[in-house]
Amino acid sequence: MSVSDGLRLGVNIDHVATVRNARGGAHPDPVRAAIMAEAAGADGITAHLREDRRHIRDADIADIRAAIIIPLNFEMAATEEMVKIALGTRPHAVCIVPERREEVTTEGGLAVAGRENELLSYLEAIKEAGIRLSLFIEPSPEEIHAAAAVGADIVELHVGRYCDDVVGRGDELLRIQQAAALIESLGMECHAGHGLDYDTVADIAVIPQMRELNIGHFLMGESLFVGMPAAIMEMRRLMDEARGE
Ligand code: PXP
């Protein structure tokens, strides 16, 4: 099995659009970034179309979808508007994230437990369209069981607490490891993301059930210093090293 078959690297290019939008023009172009990430060895491209369009815009999603061969993971909130866009774009996967207008970034995982019926009204159309359904949730058994109950194909674990909380990292890592095992035992695929960098990636990459890591902010920041291909290749090297592949 090749390394990419074992643990995929999804590159989130949202913040190329953040920089573009700061001046209102067309440069830097997130589509060019997606093509470059693909050439550098990314296994997938992730982009989050937020309700307020603060970074990625509707046309970016369509253009990225058309420009790349590797899978597009379309992050979106569970709203009627976003479901319509997903059905029109037909990405490889849709990752449902919580979204609040005032947040700086995606803070915490999606609340699924107790909201199954409400969410199903959005999720069913995605599943019926043959798009893989991913839910971005906290590493909590209750949320993982709820994700299975609504028919998720993938659970993406929010590892932001692990990445940010240096003091409590041991406890949080254990929660993530147990969550990954539970996800696989329930027949779903385990992904992780949020806040990963060169220092935090190894502990998450080495979890045997882990199939994909989605990494954005750190990689885009590092790209300013070393270039995007070098940043992506170094992240891939660290992932491979952690898994001994
Ligand atoms: N996965 C999901 C579901 C996200 O919403 C994000 C961005 O918040 C990421 C991964 C990437 O996180 P980061 O930009 O911190 O690497």
PDB file of C-alpha atoms and ligand atoms in Angstrom:
ATOM      1  CA  MET A   1       0.000   0.000   0.000  1.00  0.00           C
ATOM      2  CA  SER A   2       1.383   3.403  -0.880  1.00  0.00           C
ATOM      3  CA  VAL A   3       1.619   6.054   1.788  1.00  0.00           C
ATOM      4  CA  SER A   4      -1.181   8.053   0.214  1.00  0.00           C
ATOM      5  CA  ASP A   5      -3.426   4.996   0.435  1.00  0.00           C
ATOM      6  CA  GLY A   6      -2.670   4.800   4.140  1.00  0.00           C
ATOM      7  CA  LEU A   7      -3.088   8.412   5.248  1.00  0.00           C
ATOM      8  CA  ARG A   8      -4.189  11.126   2.862  1.00  0.00           C
ATOM      9  CA  LEU A   9      -3.266  14.789   3.152  1.00  0.00           C
ATOM     10  CA  GLY A  10      -6.084  17.172   2.329  1.00  0.00           C
ATOM     11  CA  VAL A  11      -4.867  20.735   1.813  1.00  0.00           C
ATOM     12  CA  ASN A  12      -7.237  23.521   2.776  1.00  0.00           C
ATOM     13  CA  ILE A  13      -6.665  26.559   0.559  1.00  0.00           C
ATOM     14  CA  ASP A  14      -9.220  28.934   2.181  1.00  0.00           C
ATOM     15  CA  HIS A  15      -6.609  31.399   3.313  1.00  0.00           C
ATOM     16  CA  VAL A  16      -5.271  32.021  -0.155  1.00  0.00           C
ATOM     17  CA  ALA A  17      -8.722  33.505  -0.725  1.00  0.00           C
ATOM     18  CA  THR A  18      -8.456  35.410   2.566  1.00  0.00           C
ATOM     19  CA  VAL A  19      -5.351  37.187   1.247  1.00  0.00           C
ATOM     20  CA  ARG A  20      -6.952  37.759  -2.160  1.00  0.00           C
ATOM     21  CA  ASN A  21     -10.057  39.268  -0.604  1.00  0.00           C
ATOM     22  CA  ALA A  22      -8.000  41.662   1.546  1.00  0.00           C
ATOM     23  CA  ARG A  23      -7.463  43.748  -1.603  1.00  0.00           C
ATOM     24  CA  GLY A  24     -10.601  42.839  -3.499  1.00  0.00           C
ATOM     25  CA  GLY A  25      -8.780  41.697  -6.634  1.00  0.00           C
ATOM     26  CA  ALA A  26      -8.041  38.328  -8.206  1.00  0.00           C
ATOM     27  CA  HIS A  27      -4.572  37.644  -6.751  1.00  0.00           C
ATOM     28  CA  PRO A  28      -3.604  35.286  -5.162  1.00  0.00           C
ATOM     29  CA  ASP A  29      -5.941  32.846  -6.851  1.00  0.00           C
ATOM     30  CA  PRO A  30      -7.129  29.864  -4.749  1.00  0.00           C
ATOM     31  CA  VAL A  31      -7.627  27.826  -7.938  1.00  0.00           C
ATOM     32  CA  ARG A  32      -3.930  28.214  -8.751  1.00  0.00           C
ATOM     33  CA  ALA A  33      -3.170  27.177  -5.178  1.00  0.00           C
ATOM     34  CA  ALA A  34      -5.311  24.055  -5.532  1.00  0.00           C
ATOM     35  CA  ILE A  35      -3.523  23.094  -8.757  1.00  0.00           C
ATOM     36  CA  MET A  36      -0.144  23.708  -7.127  1.00  0.00           C
ATOM     37  CA  ALA A  37      -1.092  21.702  -4.020  1.00  0.00           C
ATOM     38  CA  GLU A  38      -2.182  18.826  -6.238  1.00  0.00           C
ATOM     39  CA  ALA A  39       1.151  18.919  -8.079  1.00  0.00           C
ATOM     40  CA  ALA A  40       3.012  18.962  -4.740  1.00  0.00           C
ATOM     41  CA  GLY A  41       1.374  15.728  -3.631  1.00  0.00           C
ATOM     42  CA  ALA A  42      -1.851  16.725  -1.877  1.00  0.00           C
ATOM     43  CA  ASP A  43      -4.364  13.872  -1.939  1.00  0.00           C
ATOM     44  CA  GLY A  44      -7.337  16.201  -1.798  1.00  0.00           C
ATOM     45  CA  ILE A  45      -8.314  19.865  -1.679  1.00  0.00           C
ATOM     46  CA  THR A  46     -10.545  21.219   1.038  1.00  0.00           C
ATOM     47  CA  ALA A  47     -12.422  24.504   0.768  1.00  0.00           C
ATOM     48  CA  HIS A  48     -14.992  26.045   3.091  1.00  0.00           C
ATOM     49  CA  LEU A  49     -17.694  28.219   1.573  1.00  0.00           C
ATOM     50  CA  ARG A  50     -18.869  30.234   4.538  1.00  0.00           C
ATOM     51  CA  GLU A  51     -22.225  31.944   4.689  1.00  0.00           C
ATOM     52  CA  ASP A  52     -20.519  35.360   4.764  1.00  0.00           C
ATOM     53  CA  ARG A  53     -18.100  34.404   1.894  1.00  0.00           C
ATOM     54  CA  ARG A  54     -15.200  35.835   3.882  1.00  0.00           C
ATOM     55  CA  HIS A  55     -12.680  33.747   1.956  1.00  0.00           C
ATOM     56  CA  ILE A  56     -13.845  31.158  -0.598  1.00  0.00           C
ATOM     57  CA  ARG A  57     -16.607  32.342  -2.948  1.00  0.00           C
ATOM     58  CA  ASP A  58     -19.133  30.428  -5.011  1.00  0.00           C
ATOM     59  CA  ALA A  59     -17.145  30.739  -8.234  1.00  0.00           C
ATOM     60  CA  ASP A  60     -14.002  29.427  -6.485  1.00  0.00           C
ATOM     61  CA  ILE A  61     -15.776  26.204  -5.570  1.00  0.00           C
ATOM     62  CA  ALA A  62     -16.938  25.593  -9.118  1.00  0.00           C
ATOM     63  CA  ASP A  63     -13.548  26.537 -10.575  1.00  0.00           C
ATOM     64  CA  ILE A  64     -11.557  24.369  -8.138  1.00  0.00           C
ATOM     65  CA  ARG A  65     -13.864  21.435  -8.813  1.00  0.00           C
ATOM     66  CA  ALA A  66     -13.216  21.815 -12.541  1.00  0.00           C
ATOM     67  CA  ALA A  67      -9.452  22.367 -12.209  1.00  0.00           C
ATOM     68  CA  ILE A  68      -8.348  19.425 -10.075  1.00  0.00           C
ATOM     69  CA  ILE A  69      -8.341  15.663 -10.497  1.00  0.00           C
ATOM     70  CA  ILE A  70      -7.911  14.808  -6.814  1.00  0.00           C
ATOM     71  CA  PRO A  71     -11.052  14.846  -4.635  1.00  0.00           C
ATOM     72  CA  LEU A  72     -12.650  18.099  -3.492  1.00  0.00           C
ATOM     73  CA  ASN A  73     -13.839  18.104   0.095  1.00  0.00           C
ATOM     74  CA  PHE A  74     -16.462  20.849   0.304  1.00  0.00           C
ATOM     75  CA  GLU A  75     -16.883  22.204   3.826  1.00  0.00           C
ATOM     76  CA  MET A  76     -20.215  23.835   4.524  1.00  0.00           C
ATOM     77  CA  ALA A  77     -22.823  24.543   7.156  1.00  0.00           C
ATOM     78  CA  ALA A  78     -26.069  22.566   7.130  1.00  0.00           C
ATOM     79  CA  THR A  79     -28.278  25.119   5.388  1.00  0.00           C
ATOM     80  CA  GLU A  80     -30.616  24.972   2.419  1.00  0.00           C
ATOM     81  CA  GLU A  81     -28.413  27.370   0.454  1.00  0.00           C
ATOM     82  CA  MET A  82     -25.287  25.233   0.921  1.00  0.00           C
ATOM     83  CA  VAL A  83     -27.037  21.961   0.123  1.00  0.00           C
ATOM     84  CA  LYS A  84     -28.162  23.503  -3.165  1.00  0.00           C
ATOM     85  CA  ILE A  85     -24.594  24.548  -3.991  1.00  0.00           C
ATOM     86  CA  ALA A  86     -23.258  21.102  -3.047  1.00  0.00           C
ATOM     87  CA  LEU A  87     -25.780  19.377  -5.293  1.00  0.00           C
ATOM     88  CA  GLY A  88     -24.831  21.723  -8.130  1.00  0.00           C
ATOM     89  CA  THR A  89     -21.080  21.257  -7.633  1.00  0.00           C
ATOM     90  CA  ARG A  90     -21.045  17.537  -6.808  1.00  0.00           C
ATOM     91  CA  PRO A  91     -17.820  17.455  -4.816  1.00  0.00           C
ATOM     92  CA  HIS A  92     -16.307  14.109  -3.838  1.00  0.00           C
ATOM     93  CA  ALA A  93     -17.259  14.744  -0.213  1.00  0.00           C
ATOM     94  CA  VAL A  94     -19.182  17.263   1.835  1.00  0.00           C
ATOM     95  CA  CYS A  95     -17.972  18.001   5.344  1.00  0.00           C
ATOM     96  CA  ILE A  96     -20.630  19.564   7.536  1.00  0.00           C
ATOM     97  CA  VAL A  97     -19.202  22.092   9.993  1.00  0.00           C
ATOM     98  CA  PRO A  98     -20.825  24.344  12.570  1.00  0.00           C
ATOM     99  CA  GLU A  99     -20.787  27.999  11.598  1.00  0.00           C
ATOM    100  CA  ARG A 100     -21.329  31.156  13.532  1.00  0.00           C
ATOM    101  CA  ARG A 101     -20.989  34.520  11.867  1.00  0.00           C
ATOM    102  CA  GLU A 102     -18.919  36.105  14.632  1.00  0.00           C
ATOM    103  CA  GLU A 103     -16.347  33.303  14.967  1.00  0.00           C
ATOM    104  CA  VAL A 104     -12.797  33.777  13.695  1.00  0.00           C
ATOM    105  CA  THR A 105     -12.566  30.146  12.606  1.00  0.00           C
ATOM    106  CA  THR A 106     -14.581  26.941  13.098  1.00  0.00           C
ATOM    107  CA  GLU A 107     -14.792  26.805  16.876  1.00  0.00           C
ATOM    108  CA  GLY A 108     -15.646  23.346  18.151  1.00  0.00           C
ATOM    109  CA  GLY A 109     -17.376  20.483  16.432  1.00  0.00           C
ATOM    110  CA  LEU A 110     -20.861  20.155  15.037  1.00  0.00           C
ATOM    111  CA  ALA A 111     -23.567  19.263  17.575  1.00  0.00           C
ATOM    112  CA  VAL A 112     -25.210  16.169  16.104  1.00  0.00           C
ATOM    113  CA  ALA A 113     -26.604  14.383  19.182  1.00  0.00           C
ATOM    114  CA  GLY A 114     -30.138  15.590  19.828  1.00  0.00           C
ATOM    115  CA  ARG A 115     -30.350  17.296  16.417  1.00  0.00           C
ATOM    116  CA  GLU A 116     -30.479  14.179  14.246  1.00  0.00           C
ATOM    117  CA  ASN A 117     -33.849  14.890  12.646  1.00  0.00           C
ATOM    118  CA  GLU A 118     -33.080  18.539  11.958  1.00  0.00           C
ATOM    119  CA  LEU A 119     -29.747  17.626  10.336  1.00  0.00           C
ATOM    120  CA  LEU A 120     -31.215  14.737   8.359  1.00  0.00           C
ATOM    121  CA  SER A 121     -33.437  17.171   6.470  1.00  0.00           C
ATOM    122  CA  TYR A 122     -30.213  18.557   4.918  1.00  0.00           C
ATOM    123  CA  LEU A 123     -28.067  15.425   4.893  1.00  0.00           C
ATOM    124  CA  GLU A 124     -30.423  13.100   3.077  1.00  0.00           C
ATOM    125  CA  ALA A 125     -30.187  15.010  -0.220  1.00  0.00           C
ATOM    126  CA  ILE A 126     -26.386  14.886  -0.051  1.00  0.00           C
ATOM    127  CA  LYS A 127     -26.343  11.161   0.529  1.00  0.00           C
ATOM    128  CA  GLU A 128     -28.937  10.526  -2.163  1.00  0.00           C
ATOM    129  CA  ALA A 129     -26.720  12.415  -4.623  1.00  0.00           C
ATOM    130  CA  GLY A 130     -23.912   9.925  -3.948  1.00  0.00           C
ATOM    131  CA  ILE A 131     -21.669  12.508  -2.269  1.00  0.00           C
ATOM    132  CA  ARG A 132     -19.663  11.158   0.665  1.00  0.00           C
ATOM    133  CA  LEU A 133     -20.902  12.663   3.896  1.00  0.00           C
ATOM    134  CA  SER A 134     -18.427  13.789   6.548  1.00  0.00           C
ATOM    135  CA  LEU A 135     -19.315  15.375   9.893  1.00  0.00           C
ATOM    136  CA  PHE A 136     -16.799  17.552  11.759  1.00  0.00           C
ATOM    137  CA  ILE A 137     -17.282  16.698  15.424  1.00  0.00           C
ATOM    138  CA  GLU A 138     -15.537  16.605  18.785  1.00  0.00           C
ATOM    139  CA  PRO A 139     -13.926  13.312  19.845  1.00  0.00           C
ATOM    140  CA  SER A 140     -16.915  12.382  22.000  1.00  0.00           C
ATOM    141  CA  PRO A 141     -18.549   8.919  21.953  1.00  0.00           C
ATOM    142  CA  GLU A 142     -22.031  10.470  22.085  1.00  0.00           C
ATOM    143  CA  GLU A 143     -21.389  12.586  18.975  1.00  0.00           C
ATOM    144  CA  ILE A 144     -19.753   9.676  17.136  1.00  0.00           C
ATOM    145  CA  HIS A 145     -22.771   7.418  17.760  1.00  0.00           C
ATOM    146  CA  ALA A 146     -25.038  10.241  16.580  1.00  0.00           C
ATOM    147  CA  ALA A 147     -22.939  10.631  13.409  1.00  0.00           C
ATOM    148  CA  ALA A 148     -23.368   6.911  12.705  1.00  0.00           C
ATOM    149  CA  ALA A 149     -27.109   7.210  13.329  1.00  0.00           C
ATOM    150  CA  VAL A 150     -27.518   9.903  10.667  1.00  0.00           C
ATOM    151  CA  GLY A 151     -25.567   7.819   8.143  1.00  0.00           C
ATOM    152  CA  ALA A 152     -22.223   9.635   8.015  1.00  0.00           C
ATOM    153  CA  ASP A 153     -19.588   7.933   5.868  1.00  0.00           C
ATOM    154  CA  ILE A 154     -16.792   9.872   7.533  1.00  0.00           C
ATOM    155  CA  VAL A 155     -16.192  11.495  10.889  1.00  0.00           C
ATOM    156  CA  GLU A 156     -13.626  14.286  10.871  1.00  0.00           C
ATOM    157  CA  LEU A 157     -12.403  14.758  14.413  1.00  0.00           C
ATOM    158  CA  HIS A 158     -11.841  18.319  15.601  1.00  0.00           C
ATOM    159  CA  VAL A 159      -8.329  18.168  17.023  1.00  0.00           C
ATOM    160  CA  GLY A 160      -8.064  21.887  17.788  1.00  0.00           C
ATOM    161  CA  ARG A 161      -8.164  21.350  21.538  1.00  0.00           C
ATOM    162  CA  TYR A 162      -5.275  18.890  21.275  1.00  0.00           C
ATOM    163  CA  CYS A 163      -3.260  21.313  19.147  1.00  0.00           C
ATOM    164  CA  ASP A 164      -3.923  24.374  21.328  1.00  0.00           C
ATOM    165  CA  ASP A 165      -3.841  22.949  24.819  1.00  0.00           C
ATOM    166  CA  VAL A 166      -0.219  22.084  25.490  1.00  0.00           C
ATOM    167  CA  VAL A 167      -0.905  21.312  29.181  1.00  0.00           C
ATOM    168  CA  GLY A 168      -3.815  18.911  28.657  1.00  0.00           C
ATOM    169  CA  ARG A 169      -2.528  17.288  25.464  1.00  0.00           C
ATOM    170  CA  GLY A 170      -2.112  13.807  26.923  1.00  0.00           C
ATOM    171  CA  ASP A 171      -5.759  13.507  27.991  1.00  0.00           C
ATOM    172  CA  GLU A 172      -7.021  14.946  24.720  1.00  0.00           C
ATOM    173  CA  LEU A 173      -4.833  12.638  22.653  1.00  0.00           C
ATOM    174  CA  LEU A 174      -6.294   9.645  24.484  1.00  0.00           C
ATOM    175  CA  ARG A 175      -9.799  10.909  23.695  1.00  0.00           C
ATOM    176  CA  ILE A 176      -8.855  11.227  20.014  1.00  0.00           C
ATOM    177  CA  GLN A 177      -7.304   7.737  19.906  1.00  0.00           C
ATOM    178  CA  GLN A 178     -10.396   6.178  21.509  1.00  0.00           C
ATOM    179  CA  ALA A 179     -12.665   8.160  19.197  1.00  0.00           C
ATOM    180  CA  ALA A 180     -10.768   6.936  16.111  1.00  0.00           C
ATOM    181  CA  ALA A 181     -11.187   3.311  17.196  1.00  0.00           C
ATOM    182  CA  LEU A 182     -14.905   3.824  17.840  1.00  0.00           C
ATOM    183  CA  ILE A 183     -15.412   5.505  14.453  1.00  0.00           C
ATOM    184  CA  GLU A 184     -13.828   2.580  12.637  1.00  0.00           C
ATOM    185  CA  SER A 185     -15.730   0.009  14.702  1.00  0.00           C
ATOM    186  CA  LEU A 186     -18.982   1.689  13.635  1.00  0.00           C
ATOM    187  CA  GLY A 187     -17.993   1.332   9.973  1.00  0.00           C
ATOM    188  CA  MET A 188     -17.102   4.974   9.339  1.00  0.00           C
ATOM    189  CA  GLU A 189     -13.838   6.474   8.076  1.00  0.00           C
ATOM    190  CA  CYS A 190     -11.803   8.614  10.476  1.00  0.00           C
ATOM    191  CA  HIS A 191     -10.332  11.980   9.447  1.00  0.00           C
ATOM    192  CA  ALA A 192      -8.949  14.805  11.576  1.00  0.00           C
ATOM    193  CA  GLY A 193      -8.268  18.487  11.261  1.00  0.00           C
ATOM    194  CA  HIS A 194      -7.953  21.930  12.776  1.00  0.00           C
ATOM    195  CA  GLY A 195      -4.794  23.493  14.080  1.00  0.00           C
ATOM    196  CA  LEU A 196      -2.355  20.821  12.884  1.00  0.00           C
ATOM    197  CA  ASP A 197       1.232  21.924  12.261  1.00  0.00           C
ATOM    198  CA  TYR A 198       4.677  20.363  12.011  1.00  0.00           C
ATOM    199  CA  ASP A 199       4.817  19.884  15.798  1.00  0.00           C
ATOM    200  CA  THR A 200       1.377  18.354  16.327  1.00  0.00           C
ATOM    201  CA  VAL A 201       0.885  16.235  13.211  1.00  0.00           C
ATOM    202  CA  ALA A 202       2.874  13.134  14.220  1.00  0.00           C
ATOM    203  CA  ASP A 203       0.738  12.098  17.223  1.00  0.00           C
ATOM    204  CA  ILE A 204      -2.415  12.315  15.110  1.00  0.00           C
ATOM    205  CA  ALA A 205      -0.908  10.772  11.966  1.00  0.00           C
ATOM    206  CA  VAL A 206       0.269   7.689  13.842  1.00  0.00           C
ATOM    207  CA  ILE A 207      -3.248   6.741  15.020  1.00  0.00           C
ATOM    208  CA  PRO A 208      -3.838   3.528  13.041  1.00  0.00           C
ATOM    209  CA  GLN A 209      -7.491   4.227  12.132  1.00  0.00           C
ATOM    210  CA  MET A 210      -6.657   7.696  10.757  1.00  0.00           C
ATOM    211  CA  ARG A 211      -7.271   7.955   6.992  1.00  0.00           C
ATOM    212  CA  GLU A 212      -7.046  11.677   6.187  1.00  0.00           C
ATOM    213  CA  LEU A 213      -5.751  14.889   7.733  1.00  0.00           C
ATOM    214  CA  ASN A 214      -7.077  18.242   6.541  1.00  0.00           C
ATOM    215  CA  ILE A 215      -4.608  21.042   7.110  1.00  0.00           C
ATOM    216  CA  GLY A 216      -4.874  24.668   6.046  1.00  0.00           C
ATOM    217  CA  HIS A 217      -3.831  27.645   8.108  1.00  0.00           C
ATOM    218  CA  PHE A 218      -0.377  26.440   9.094  1.00  0.00           C
ATOM    219  CA  LEU A 219       0.462  25.195   5.590  1.00  0.00           C
ATOM    220  CA  MET A 220      -0.628  28.438   3.941  1.00  0.00           C
ATOM    221  CA  GLY A 221       1.357  30.483   6.484  1.00  0.00           C
ATOM    222  CA  GLU A 222       4.445  28.340   6.032  1.00  0.00           C
ATOM    223  CA  SER A 223       4.076  28.655   2.266  1.00  0.00           C
ATOM    224  CA  LEU A 224       4.885  32.351   2.592  1.00  0.00           C
ATOM    225  CA  PHE A 225       8.356  31.437   3.823  1.00  0.00           C
ATOM    226  CA  VAL A 226       9.278  28.261   1.965  1.00  0.00           C
ATOM    227  CA  GLY A 227       6.743  28.086  -0.883  1.00  0.00           C
ATOM    228  CA  MET A 228       3.669  25.899  -1.058  1.00  0.00           C
ATOM    229  CA  PRO A 229       5.266  22.775  -2.592  1.00  0.00           C
ATOM    230  CA  ALA A 230       8.006  22.683   0.068  1.00  0.00           C
ATOM    231  CA  ALA A 231       5.516  23.211   2.907  1.00  0.00           C
ATOM    232  CA  ILE A 232       3.228  20.446   1.654  1.00  0.00           C
ATOM    233  CA  MET A 233       6.100  18.050   1.016  1.00  0.00           C
ATOM    234  CA  GLU A 234       7.490  18.584   4.509  1.00  0.00           C
ATOM    235  CA  MET A 235       4.066  17.911   6.054  1.00  0.00           C
ATOM    236  CA  ARG A 236       3.771  14.751   3.960  1.00  0.00           C
ATOM    237  CA  ARG A 237       7.268  13.673   5.080  1.00  0.00           C
ATOM    238  CA  LEU A 238       6.327  14.118   8.745  1.00  0.00           C
ATOM    239  CA  MET A 239       3.113  12.135   8.239  1.00  0.00           C
ATOM    240  CA  ASP A 240       5.005   9.300   6.542  1.00  0.00           C
ATOM    241  CA  GLU A 241       7.728   9.339   9.186  1.00  0.00           C
ATOM    242  CA  ALA A 242       5.137   9.099  11.974  1.00  0.00           C
ATOM    243  CA  ARG A 243       3.524   6.067  10.336  1.00  0.00           C
ATOM    244  CA  GLY A 244       6.861   4.455   9.565  1.00  0.00           C
ATOM    245  CA  GLU A 245       6.066   4.334   5.859  1.00  0.00           C
TER     246      GLU A 245
HETATM  247  N1  PXP B   1     -11.102  20.627   8.902  1.00  0.00           N
HETATM  248  C1  PXP B   1     -12.182  21.408   9.093  1.00  0.00           C
HETATM  249  C2  PXP B   1     -13.520  20.752   9.142  1.00  0.00           C
HETATM  250  C3  PXP B   1     -12.057  22.811   9.198  1.00  0.00           C
HETATM  251  O1  PXP B   1     -13.149  23.562   9.371  1.00  0.00           O
HETATM  252  C4  PXP B   1     -10.776  23.384   9.073  1.00  0.00           C
HETATM  253  C5  PXP B   1     -10.616  24.867   9.114  1.00  0.00           C
HETATM  254  O2  PXP B   1     -11.089  25.375  10.253  1.00  0.00           O
HETATM  255  C6  PXP B   1      -9.688  22.537   8.888  1.00  0.00           C
HETATM  256  C7  PXP B   1      -9.873  21.162   8.809  1.00  0.00           C
HETATM  257  C8  PXP B   1      -8.299  23.067   8.747  1.00  0.00           C
HETATM  258  O3  PXP B   1      -7.896  23.687   9.925  1.00  0.00           O
HETATM  259  P1  PXP B   1      -6.589  24.548   9.918  1.00  0.00           P
HETATM  260  O4  PXP B   1      -6.808  25.667   8.951  1.00  0.00           O
HETATM  261  O5  PXP B   1      -6.466  25.007  11.337  1.00  0.00           O
HETATM  262  O6  PXP B   1      -5.461  23.645   9.505  1.00  0.00           O
END
